[in-house]
Short mmCIF file of C-alpha atoms and ligand atoms in Angstrom, two decimals:
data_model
loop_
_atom_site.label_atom_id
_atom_site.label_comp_id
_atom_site.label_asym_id
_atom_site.label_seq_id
_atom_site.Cartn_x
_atom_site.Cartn_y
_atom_site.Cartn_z
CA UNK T 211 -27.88 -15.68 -21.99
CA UNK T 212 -26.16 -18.78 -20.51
CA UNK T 213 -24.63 -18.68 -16.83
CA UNK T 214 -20.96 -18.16 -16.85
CA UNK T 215 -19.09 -20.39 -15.66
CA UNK T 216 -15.44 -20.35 -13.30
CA UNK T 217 -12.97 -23.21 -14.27
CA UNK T 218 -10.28 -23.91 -12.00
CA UNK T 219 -6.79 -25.50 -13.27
CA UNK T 220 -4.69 -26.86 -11.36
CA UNK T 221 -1.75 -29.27 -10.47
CA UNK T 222 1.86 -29.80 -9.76
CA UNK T 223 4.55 -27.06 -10.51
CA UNK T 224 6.10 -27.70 -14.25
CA UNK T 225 2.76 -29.93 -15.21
CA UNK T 226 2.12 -27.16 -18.23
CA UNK T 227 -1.17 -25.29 -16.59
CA UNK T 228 0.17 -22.30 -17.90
CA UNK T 229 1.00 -23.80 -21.72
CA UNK T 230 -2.48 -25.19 -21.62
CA UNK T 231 -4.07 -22.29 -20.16
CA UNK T 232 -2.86 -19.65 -22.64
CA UNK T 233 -3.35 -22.33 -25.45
CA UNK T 234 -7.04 -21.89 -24.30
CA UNK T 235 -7.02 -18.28 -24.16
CA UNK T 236 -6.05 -18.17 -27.71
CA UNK T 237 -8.35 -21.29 -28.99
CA UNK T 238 -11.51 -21.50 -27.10
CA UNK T 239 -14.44 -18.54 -27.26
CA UNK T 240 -15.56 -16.71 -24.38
CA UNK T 241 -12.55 -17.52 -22.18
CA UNK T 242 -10.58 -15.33 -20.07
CA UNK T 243 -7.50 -16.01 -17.89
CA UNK T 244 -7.42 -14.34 -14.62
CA UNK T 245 -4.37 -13.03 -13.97
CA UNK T 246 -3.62 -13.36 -10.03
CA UNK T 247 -1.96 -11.04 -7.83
CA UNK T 248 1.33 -12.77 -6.06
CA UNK T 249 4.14 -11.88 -3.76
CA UNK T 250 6.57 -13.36 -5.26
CA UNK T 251 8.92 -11.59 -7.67
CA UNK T 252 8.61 -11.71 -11.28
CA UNK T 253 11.44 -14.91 -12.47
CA UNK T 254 12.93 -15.49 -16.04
CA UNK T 255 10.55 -16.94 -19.07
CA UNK T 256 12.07 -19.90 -21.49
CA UNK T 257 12.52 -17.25 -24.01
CA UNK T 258 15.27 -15.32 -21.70
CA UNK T 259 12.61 -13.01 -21.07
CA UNK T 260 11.20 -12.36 -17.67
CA UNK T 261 7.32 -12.02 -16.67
CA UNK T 262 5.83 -8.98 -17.09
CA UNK T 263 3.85 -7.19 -14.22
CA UNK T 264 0.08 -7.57 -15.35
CA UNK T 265 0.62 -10.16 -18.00
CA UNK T 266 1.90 -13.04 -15.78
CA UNK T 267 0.79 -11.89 -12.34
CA UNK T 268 0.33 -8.52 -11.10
CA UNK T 269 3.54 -8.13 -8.30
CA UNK T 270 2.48 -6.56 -5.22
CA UNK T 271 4.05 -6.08 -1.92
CA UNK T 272 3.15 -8.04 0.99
CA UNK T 273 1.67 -4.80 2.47
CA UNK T 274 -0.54 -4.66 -0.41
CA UNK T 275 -1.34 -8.32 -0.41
CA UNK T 276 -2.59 -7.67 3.03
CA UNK T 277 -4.48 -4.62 2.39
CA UNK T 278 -6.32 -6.50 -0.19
CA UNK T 279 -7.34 -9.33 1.91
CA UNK T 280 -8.56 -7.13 4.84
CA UNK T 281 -10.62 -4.67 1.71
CA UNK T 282 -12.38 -8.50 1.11
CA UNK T 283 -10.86 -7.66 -2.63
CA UNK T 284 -9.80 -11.61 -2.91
CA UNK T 285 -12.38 -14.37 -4.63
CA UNK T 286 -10.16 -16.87 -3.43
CA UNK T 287 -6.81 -16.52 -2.08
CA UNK T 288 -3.52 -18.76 -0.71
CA UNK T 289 -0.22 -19.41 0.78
CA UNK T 290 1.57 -21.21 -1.81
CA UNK T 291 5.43 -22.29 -1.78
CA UNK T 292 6.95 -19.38 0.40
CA UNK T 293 4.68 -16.35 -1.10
CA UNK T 294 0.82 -15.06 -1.33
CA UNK T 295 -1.36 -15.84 -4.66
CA UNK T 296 -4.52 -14.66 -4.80
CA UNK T 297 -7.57 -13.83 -7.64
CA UNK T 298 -9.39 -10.77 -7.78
CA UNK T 299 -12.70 -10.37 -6.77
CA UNK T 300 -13.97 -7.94 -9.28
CA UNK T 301 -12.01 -8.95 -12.34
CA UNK T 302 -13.88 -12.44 -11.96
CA UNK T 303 -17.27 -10.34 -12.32
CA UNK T 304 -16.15 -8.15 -14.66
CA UNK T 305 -15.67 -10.68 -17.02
CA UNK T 306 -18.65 -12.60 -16.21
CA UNK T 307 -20.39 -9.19 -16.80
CA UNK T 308 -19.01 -8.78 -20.01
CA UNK T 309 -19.78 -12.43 -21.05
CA UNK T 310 -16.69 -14.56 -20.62
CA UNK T 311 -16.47 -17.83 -18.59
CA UNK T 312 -13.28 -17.41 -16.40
CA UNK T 313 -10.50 -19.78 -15.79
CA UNK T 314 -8.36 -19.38 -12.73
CA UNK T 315 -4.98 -21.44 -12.62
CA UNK T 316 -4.40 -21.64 -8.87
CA UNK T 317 -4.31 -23.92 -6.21
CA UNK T 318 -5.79 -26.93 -4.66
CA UNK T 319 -6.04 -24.84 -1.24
CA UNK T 320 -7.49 -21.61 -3.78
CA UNK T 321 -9.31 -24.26 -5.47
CA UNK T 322 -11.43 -25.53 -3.06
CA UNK T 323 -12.59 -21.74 -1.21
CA UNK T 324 -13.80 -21.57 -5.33
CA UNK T 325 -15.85 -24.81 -5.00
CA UNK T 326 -17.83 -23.61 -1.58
CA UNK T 327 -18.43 -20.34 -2.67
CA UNK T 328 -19.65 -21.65 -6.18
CA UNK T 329 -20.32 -25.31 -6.07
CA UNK T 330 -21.26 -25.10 -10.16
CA UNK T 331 -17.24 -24.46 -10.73
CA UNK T 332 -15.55 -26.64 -12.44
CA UNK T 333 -12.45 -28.14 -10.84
CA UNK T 334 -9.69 -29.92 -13.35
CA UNK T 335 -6.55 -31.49 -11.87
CA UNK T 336 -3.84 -31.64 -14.32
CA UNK T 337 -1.44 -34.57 -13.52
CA UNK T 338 2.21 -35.25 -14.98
CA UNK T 339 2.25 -38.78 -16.65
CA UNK T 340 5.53 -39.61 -14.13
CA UNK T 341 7.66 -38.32 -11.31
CA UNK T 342 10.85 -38.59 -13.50
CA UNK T 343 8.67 -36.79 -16.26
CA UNK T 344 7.82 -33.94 -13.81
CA UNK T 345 11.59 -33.83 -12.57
CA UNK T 346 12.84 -33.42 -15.93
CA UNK T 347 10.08 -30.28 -17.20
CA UNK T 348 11.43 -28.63 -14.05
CA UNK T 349 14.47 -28.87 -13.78
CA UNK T 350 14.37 -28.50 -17.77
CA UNK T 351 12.66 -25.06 -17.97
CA UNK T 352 15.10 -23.27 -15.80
CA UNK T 353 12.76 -21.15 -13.91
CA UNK T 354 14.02 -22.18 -10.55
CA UNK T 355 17.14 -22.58 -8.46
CA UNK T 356 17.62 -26.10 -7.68
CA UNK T 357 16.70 -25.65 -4.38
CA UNK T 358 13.70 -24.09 -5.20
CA UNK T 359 13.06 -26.61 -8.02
CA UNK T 360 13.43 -29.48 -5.54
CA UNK T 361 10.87 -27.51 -2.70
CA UNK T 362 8.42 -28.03 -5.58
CA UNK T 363 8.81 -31.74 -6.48
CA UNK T 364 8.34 -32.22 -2.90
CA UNK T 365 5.15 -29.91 -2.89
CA UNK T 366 3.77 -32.00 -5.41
CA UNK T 367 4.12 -35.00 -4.13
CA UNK T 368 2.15 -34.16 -1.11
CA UNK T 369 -0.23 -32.59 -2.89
CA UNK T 370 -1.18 -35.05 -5.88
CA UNK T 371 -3.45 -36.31 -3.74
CA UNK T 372 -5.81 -33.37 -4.06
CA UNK T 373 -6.57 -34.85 -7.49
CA UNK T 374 -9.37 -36.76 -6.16
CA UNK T 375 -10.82 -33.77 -5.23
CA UNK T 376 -11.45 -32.29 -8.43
CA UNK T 377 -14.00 -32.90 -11.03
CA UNK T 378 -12.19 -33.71 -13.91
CA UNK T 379 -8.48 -35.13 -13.68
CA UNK T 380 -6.52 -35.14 -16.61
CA UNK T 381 -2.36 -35.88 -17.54
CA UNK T 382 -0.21 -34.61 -19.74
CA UNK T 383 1.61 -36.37 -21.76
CA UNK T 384 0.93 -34.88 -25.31
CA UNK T 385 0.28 -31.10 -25.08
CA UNK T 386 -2.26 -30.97 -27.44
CA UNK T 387 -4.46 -33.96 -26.63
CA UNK T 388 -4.71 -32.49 -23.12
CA UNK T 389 -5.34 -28.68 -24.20
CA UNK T 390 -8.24 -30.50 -26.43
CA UNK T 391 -9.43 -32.29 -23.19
CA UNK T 392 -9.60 -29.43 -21.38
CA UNK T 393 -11.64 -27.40 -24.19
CA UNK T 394 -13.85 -30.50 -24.45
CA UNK T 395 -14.93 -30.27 -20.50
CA UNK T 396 -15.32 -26.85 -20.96
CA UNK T 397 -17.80 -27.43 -23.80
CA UNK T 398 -19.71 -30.14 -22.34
CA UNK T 399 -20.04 -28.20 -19.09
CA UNK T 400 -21.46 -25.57 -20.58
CA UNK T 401 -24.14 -27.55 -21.91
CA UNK T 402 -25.31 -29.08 -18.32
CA UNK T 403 -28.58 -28.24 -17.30
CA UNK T 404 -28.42 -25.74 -14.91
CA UNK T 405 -25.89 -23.77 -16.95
CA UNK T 406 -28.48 -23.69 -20.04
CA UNK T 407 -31.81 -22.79 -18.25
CA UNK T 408 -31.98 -19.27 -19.64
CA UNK T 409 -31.81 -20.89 -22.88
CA UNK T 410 -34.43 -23.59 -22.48
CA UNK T 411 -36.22 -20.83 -20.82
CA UNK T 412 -35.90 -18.18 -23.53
CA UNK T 413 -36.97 -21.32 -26.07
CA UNK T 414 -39.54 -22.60 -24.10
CA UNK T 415 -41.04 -18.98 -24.21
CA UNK T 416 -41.53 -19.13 -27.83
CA UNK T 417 -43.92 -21.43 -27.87
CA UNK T 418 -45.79 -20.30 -25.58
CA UNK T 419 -48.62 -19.71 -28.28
CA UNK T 420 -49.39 -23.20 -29.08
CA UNK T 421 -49.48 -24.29 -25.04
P1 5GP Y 536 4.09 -20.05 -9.71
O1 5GP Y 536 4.93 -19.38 -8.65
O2 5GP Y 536 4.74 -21.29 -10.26
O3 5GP Y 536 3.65 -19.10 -10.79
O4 5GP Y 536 2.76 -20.56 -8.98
C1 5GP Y 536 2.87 -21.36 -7.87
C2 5GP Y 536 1.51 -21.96 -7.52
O5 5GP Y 536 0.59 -20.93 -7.15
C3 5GP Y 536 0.85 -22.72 -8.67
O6 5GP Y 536 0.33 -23.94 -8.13
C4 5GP Y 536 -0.26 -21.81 -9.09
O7 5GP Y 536 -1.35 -22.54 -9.63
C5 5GP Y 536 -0.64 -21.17 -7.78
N1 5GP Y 536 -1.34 -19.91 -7.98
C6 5GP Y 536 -1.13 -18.96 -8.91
N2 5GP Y 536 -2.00 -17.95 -8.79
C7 5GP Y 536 -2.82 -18.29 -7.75
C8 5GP Y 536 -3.93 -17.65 -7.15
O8 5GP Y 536 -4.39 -16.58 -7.52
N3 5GP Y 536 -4.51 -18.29 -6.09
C9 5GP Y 536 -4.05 -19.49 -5.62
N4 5GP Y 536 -4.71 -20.06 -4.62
N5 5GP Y 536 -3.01 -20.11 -6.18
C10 5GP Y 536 -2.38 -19.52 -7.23
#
């Protein structure tokens, strides 16, 4: 069997990781979307809905947050905007276990604790074609107060420059062209070398007979 793989997305507030990530979820094989465990209280959905504890994020207290951290449950974990985000440990190897590459949509600070405990990750920055494009996705979706909306814009521009950190850096201007780059990197990667040796291994095996 092949190596699984981690894929980290990330980028500004409003970019669309989450669109793109559940679009992935959906369309691509052998995916699964860690769902992190935050702080921060659950907040209204475009549909008038509001996220739902362990579909969105799981909500836990700050006490728990920090009993996790000390129990060395977090893979990764961060102080993002005003609240704690962090992925868990063993539902990363669970679904390796059972198969699955995983893709985490998280932070550049989350994003690069991934990359030095597991240099074969694959980091993709997901960039907004334009600061006016940004302003108007959040401002558009509602999600936020203004004020909050506004802590955001400035978050991201501090933080775009993380981009050159990553692997792959993509924008998003058309949802679907940049869901379909996404599933391409994912493909290719899992074709690199290191991530097939079982197979070569497993083929190289069978003709063993004529060696
Ligand atoms: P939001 O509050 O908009 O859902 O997320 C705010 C930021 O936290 C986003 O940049 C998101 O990628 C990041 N984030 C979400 N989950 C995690 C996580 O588990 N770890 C880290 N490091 N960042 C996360």
């Amino acid at each position: 069997m092949q190596k699984k793989l981690t894929f980290v997305i990330s980028g500004p507030s409003g970019v669309g990781k989450g669109t793109i990530c559940k679009r992935l979820a959906e369309e691509v094989d052998g995916i699964a979307l860690s769902v992190s465990c935050t702080t921060r209280h659950p907040r209204p959905l475009q549909d008038g809905g509001m996220e739902v504890n362990g579909v969105h994020y799981h909500f836990i207290t700050p006490e728990a947050f920090s009993r996790m951290i000390e129990e060395g449950d977090f893979y990764e974990y961060a102080h993002v905007h005003d609240d704690f985000y962090g992925t868990s440990r063993s539902f990363v190897g669970k679904q390796k276990e059972e198969g699955n590459d995983v893709i985490l949509e998280i932070d550049m600070q989350g994003a690069l604790q991934v990359k030095a405990a597991d240099p074969e990750a694959v980091l993709i920055y997901i960039l907004p074609p334009s600061y006016e494009e940004l302003e108007k996705r959040l401002i558009g979706r509602g999600s936020e107060t203004p004020e909050k909306a506004k802590k955001r814009l400035h978050d991201a521009a501090s933080q775009l420059g993380y981009a050159y950190a990553y692997d792959y850096v993509l924008v998003n201007d058309d949802l679907d062209q940049a869901v379909r780059a996404v599933e391409n990197i994912i493909n290719v990667s899992r074709l690199r070398t290191a991530e097939m040796k079982n197979v070569i291994d497993q083929i190289r095996q069978s003709f063993k007979e004529v060696l």
